[in-house]
Amino acid sequence: MENGLEDVVAAETVLSDVDGARGRLIIRGMSLDELVHGTSYEAVVERLFSGFFENLPFTDDLAAALGAARVRVFAHRSAVDAALLALPPTEGTRAMLARLADGDDLETALDLIAAPAVFAPMLIRMRQGLEPIAPDATLGHAADILRMLRGVAPATAEAAALNTYLITVSDHGLNASTFAARVIASTQAGLTSSVLAALSALKGPLHGGAPGPVLDMLDSIGAPAKAEAWLESALDHGDRLMGFGHRVYRVRDPRADALKGAVRGLAEAGTIDPARLALAEAVEAAALAILKRRKPNRPLDTNVEFYTALLLEALGFPRDAFTAVFAMGRTVGWIAHAREQALGGRLIRPQSRYIGPRPKEAA
Ligand code: ACO
């Protein structure tokens, strides 16, 4: 039995292919590199949903339908109370998402994509004592998220950077959260149930919860010259370096480069502090050299979360909301996988091998 189900093929999918040896990601027939150049997030939603929903509209109409879903979901703001605001935004988003009805139709699916996009900015603002900003259904999804977060229209470069991020994380094979979504879908429970399970799996630091700790690491290191000593000491204490290593990739995660490109775009637009970027690049270089030396038998490279951290920080998201922002992009993938599983798959029900004590045999 493979510990952690490593290398076990548990589903067939038309949605995405993660080539861990060559560092390539295909999303429904297109390479990640192609997708992040000139594609809207809404077009990726259309691509991933194609064949899984009846009467799926084309991109422009789908963008309008997603805008309408943001407006529908915003109506749940009256349910936000003090107990919910006491939760970190990712957990608050999960609690709000649980209010949505289960279903298997396109309207449910679009409401679920809209949910983290609307609830996370809403909760971030309300936790700061600010009024939530209602969605503008006419805007692109990425631009509207940033407007709901800040109350003013984002710069073109900022909306483009978030659009790139949402596409980059939209789907990624049978990762832990997507597997969770498929397990729930295999019971025919409904899309909201699948997305709730997936969001819960995403939250852990070994999966989608790493970018906040990446920033904590950068803050703690403070200056490029201190990187090497800090990283060596962390590894001496048995810590893992957040933003490095992957279950499937044995080379650099291609998403790291897509996001590094988006971060550079923000630097050119003056949205990111050059000193912060220089620190991150120095820490990345030092970490890669140290990991190579200390773990010669296990290739460990930069993963998606390292540059996610810089990008989301520059766009103004607080670090305790980063996992909810990840969910803004990934929900479409979870839903597509859940539909694929529910339409063509069987109940997922593996076996366990009992290794505990057995009752005494009757004499
Ligand atoms: N820092 C230091 N050592 C590491 C790291 C790391 N980031 N990642 C793996 N290793 C080491 C382990 O200590 C282990 O060493 P050993 O064999 O000497 O004991 C070896 O590499 C193999 O580790 P596993 O735990 O078997 O690797 P696995 O495939 O289960 O882990 C994971 C993948 C969880 C992503 C891991 O690399 C990690 O913990 N990274 C840091 C957290 C992180 O960045 N998470 C985001 C992942 S991307 C995503 O899910 C969206």
mmCIF file of N, CA and C in Angstrom, residues 200-250:
data_model
loop_
_atom_site.group_PDB
_atom_site.id
_atom_site.type_symbol
_atom_site.label_atom_id
_atom_site.label_comp_id
_atom_site.label_asym_id
_atom_site.label_seq_id
_atom_site.Cartn_x
_atom_site.Cartn_y
_atom_site.Cartn_z
ATOM 1 N N SER A 200 -12.545 22.662 3.072
ATOM 2 C CA SER A 200 -11.983 22.215 4.347
ATOM 3 C C SER A 200 -10.631 21.540 4.134
ATOM 4 N N ALA A 201 -10.511 20.755 3.067
ATOM 5 C CA ALA A 201 -9.227 20.106 2.777
ATOM 6 C C ALA A 201 -8.178 21.130 2.349
ATOM 7 N N LEU A 202 -8.619 22.147 1.626
ATOM 8 C CA LEU A 202 -7.681 23.153 1.102
ATOM 9 C C LEU A 202 -6.993 23.933 2.216
ATOM 10 N N LYS A 203 -7.688 24.058 3.346
ATOM 11 C CA LYS A 203 -7.255 24.951 4.412
ATOM 12 C C LYS A 203 -5.924 24.548 5.063
ATOM 13 N N GLY A 204 -5.594 23.285 5.034
ATOM 14 C CA GLY A 204 -4.388 22.826 5.745
ATOM 15 C C GLY A 204 -3.098 23.367 5.143
ATOM 16 N N PRO A 205 -2.071 23.598 5.986
ATOM 17 C CA PRO A 205 -0.817 24.171 5.486
ATOM 18 C C PRO A 205 -0.039 23.267 4.534
ATOM 19 N N LEU A 206 -0.340 21.966 4.520
ATOM 20 C CA LEU A 206 0.355 21.116 3.536
ATOM 21 C C LEU A 206 -0.310 21.215 2.169
ATOM 22 N N HIS A 207 -1.432 21.905 2.088
ATOM 23 C CA HIS A 207 -2.131 22.061 0.802
ATOM 24 C C HIS A 207 -2.259 23.556 0.501
ATOM 25 N N GLY A 208 -3.434 24.142 0.696
ATOM 26 C CA GLY A 208 -3.620 25.550 0.277
ATOM 27 C C GLY A 208 -3.369 26.563 1.373
ATOM 28 N N GLY A 209 -2.943 26.106 2.540
ATOM 29 C CA GLY A 209 -2.767 27.041 3.644
ATOM 30 C C GLY A 209 -1.340 27.546 3.798
ATOM 31 N N ALA A 210 -0.495 27.309 2.781
ATOM 32 C CA ALA A 210 0.929 27.649 2.934
ATOM 33 C C ALA A 210 1.277 29.131 2.710
ATOM 34 N N PRO A 211 0.549 29.905 1.878
ATOM 35 C CA PRO A 211 1.040 31.255 1.570
ATOM 36 C C PRO A 211 1.132 32.197 2.765
ATOM 37 N N GLY A 212 0.196 32.111 3.711
ATOM 38 C CA GLY A 212 0.305 32.955 4.910
ATOM 39 C C GLY A 212 1.626 32.690 5.619
ATOM 40 N N PRO A 213 1.935 31.402 5.919
ATOM 41 C CA PRO A 213 3.232 31.089 6.537
ATOM 42 C C PRO A 213 4.444 31.482 5.686
ATOM 43 N N VAL A 214 4.295 31.535 4.347
ATOM 44 C CA VAL A 214 5.415 32.018 3.513
ATOM 45 C C VAL A 214 5.729 33.470 3.887
ATOM 46 N N LEU A 215 4.680 34.285 4.053
ATOM 47 C CA LEU A 215 4.910 35.696 4.417
ATOM 48 C C LEU A 215 5.468 35.809 5.829
ATOM 49 N N ASP A 216 4.984 34.942 6.737
ATOM 50 C CA ASP A 216 5.532 34.956 8.103
ATOM 51 C C ASP A 216 7.041 34.689 8.040
ATOM 52 N N MET A 217 7.419 33.744 7.154
ATOM 53 C CA MET A 217 8.839 33.411 6.996
ATOM 54 C C MET A 217 9.615 34.630 6.469
ATOM 55 N N LEU A 218 9.083 35.298 5.432
ATOM 56 C CA LEU A 218 9.781 36.468 4.882
ATOM 57 C C LEU A 218 9.924 37.554 5.950
ATOM 58 N N ASP A 219 8.859 37.764 6.728
ATOM 59 C CA ASP A 219 8.918 38.792 7.785
ATOM 60 C C ASP A 219 9.973 38.441 8.816
ATOM 61 N N SER A 220 10.004 37.147 9.159
ATOM 62 C CA SER A 220 10.934 36.717 10.189
ATOM 63 C C SER A 220 12.382 36.824 9.695
ATOM 64 N N ILE A 221 12.614 36.542 8.425
ATOM 65 C CA ILE A 221 13.976 36.647 7.867
ATOM 66 C C ILE A 221 14.383 38.124 7.774
ATOM 67 N N GLY A 222 13.506 38.953 7.244
ATOM 68 C CA GLY A 222 13.706 40.412 7.293
ATOM 69 C C GLY A 222 14.619 40.999 6.238
ATOM 70 N N ALA A 223 15.771 40.388 5.972
ATOM 71 C CA ALA A 223 16.734 40.961 5.014
ATOM 72 C C ALA A 223 17.416 39.831 4.256
ATOM 73 N N PRO A 224 17.719 40.049 2.956
ATOM 74 C CA PRO A 224 18.326 38.978 2.149
ATOM 75 C C PRO A 224 19.553 38.342 2.803
ATOM 76 N N ALA A 225 20.371 39.142 3.450
ATOM 77 C CA ALA A 225 21.618 38.602 4.031
ATOM 78 C C ALA A 225 21.350 37.611 5.154
ATOM 79 N N LYS A 226 20.145 37.665 5.726
ATOM 80 C CA LYS A 226 19.843 36.768 6.861
ATOM 81 C C LYS A 226 19.177 35.469 6.420
ATOM 82 N N ALA A 227 18.909 35.347 5.120
ATOM 83 C CA ALA A 227 18.105 34.221 4.636
ATOM 84 C C ALA A 227 18.754 32.870 4.946
ATOM 85 N N GLU A 228 20.029 32.746 4.594
ATOM 86 C CA GLU A 228 20.669 31.431 4.696
ATOM 87 C C GLU A 228 20.661 30.916 6.138
ATOM 88 N N ALA A 229 21.087 31.767 7.072
ATOM 89 C CA ALA A 229 21.165 31.328 8.478
ATOM 90 C C ALA A 229 19.773 30.972 8.997
ATOM 91 N N TRP A 230 18.769 31.770 8.636
ATOM 92 C CA TRP A 230 17.405 31.523 9.121
ATOM 93 C C TRP A 230 16.888 30.186 8.591
ATOM 94 N N LEU A 231 17.104 29.946 7.304
ATOM 95 C CA LEU A 231 16.579 28.720 6.681
ATOM 96 C C LEU A 231 17.289 27.479 7.243
ATOM 97 N N GLU A 232 18.597 27.580 7.408
ATOM 98 C CA GLU A 232 19.352 26.446 7.985
ATOM 99 C C GLU A 232 18.819 26.125 9.376
ATOM 100 N N SER A 233 18.589 27.165 10.156
ATOM 101 C CA SER A 233 18.121 26.954 11.524
ATOM 102 C C SER A 233 16.728 26.327 11.520
ATOM 103 N N ALA A 234 15.851 26.795 10.621
ATOM 104 C CA ALA A 234 14.496 26.218 10.548
ATOM 105 C C ALA A 234 14.575 24.729 10.231
ATOM 106 N N LEU A 235 15.434 24.366 9.274
ATOM 107 C CA LEU A 235 15.556 22.949 8.905
ATOM 108 C C LEU A 235 16.202 22.149 10.040
ATOM 109 N N ASP A 236 17.157 22.765 10.761
ATOM 110 C CA ASP A 236 17.761 22.090 11.923
ATOM 111 C C ASP A 236 16.695 21.741 12.960
ATOM 112 N N HIS A 237 15.680 22.604 13.063
ATOM 113 C CA HIS A 237 14.597 22.358 14.029
ATOM 114 C C HIS A 237 13.537 21.402 13.475
ATOM 115 N N GLY A 238 13.754 20.897 12.270
ATOM 116 C CA GLY A 238 12.806 19.935 11.688
ATOM 117 C C GLY A 238 11.625 20.584 10.987
ATOM 118 N N ASP A 239 11.694 21.920 10.787
ATOM 119 C CA ASP A 239 10.571 22.588 10.102
ATOM 120 C C ASP A 239 10.650 22.350 8.600
ATOM 121 N N ARG A 240 9.497 22.461 7.938
ATOM 122 C CA ARG A 240 9.465 22.454 6.474
ATOM 123 C C ARG A 240 9.466 23.891 5.987
ATOM 124 N N LEU A 241 10.078 24.119 4.835
ATOM 125 C CA LEU A 241 10.080 25.464 4.275
ATOM 126 C C LEU A 241 8.817 25.629 3.448
ATOM 127 N N MET A 242 7.985 26.540 3.867
ATOM 128 C CA MET A 242 6.689 26.739 3.204
ATOM 129 C C MET A 242 6.886 27.324 1.806
ATOM 130 N N GLY A 243 6.135 26.766 0.842
ATOM 131 C CA GLY A 243 6.273 27.248 -0.539
ATOM 132 C C GLY A 243 7.258 26.422 -1.350
ATOM 133 N N PHE A 244 7.761 25.339 -0.751
ATOM 134 C CA PHE A 244 8.706 24.460 -1.465
ATOM 135 C C PHE A 244 8.265 23.007 -1.329
ATOM 136 N N GLY A 245 8.529 22.221 -2.367
ATOM 137 C CA GLY A 245 8.201 20.801 -2.350
ATOM 138 C C GLY A 245 6.803 20.558 -2.893
ATOM 139 N N HIS A 246 6.616 19.375 -3.442
ATOM 140 C CA HIS A 246 5.308 19.010 -3.988
ATOM 141 C C HIS A 246 5.219 17.498 -4.100
ATOM 142 N N ARG A 247 3.998 16.966 -3.929
ATOM 143 C CA ARG A 247 3.823 15.526 -4.041
ATOM 144 C C ARG A 247 4.086 15.036 -5.464
ATOM 145 N N VAL A 248 3.716 15.813 -6.461
ATOM 146 C CA VAL A 248 3.817 15.326 -7.842
ATOM 147 C C VAL A 248 5.020 15.929 -8.572
ATOM 148 N N TYR A 249 5.241 17.231 -8.437
ATOM 149 C CA TYR A 249 6.331 17.859 -9.199
ATOM 150 C C TYR A 249 7.684 17.462 -8.642
ATOM 151 N N ARG A 250 8.560 17.007 -9.522
ATOM 152 C CA ARG A 250 9.944 16.752 -9.148
ATOM 153 C C ARG A 250 10.841 17.835 -9.735
#
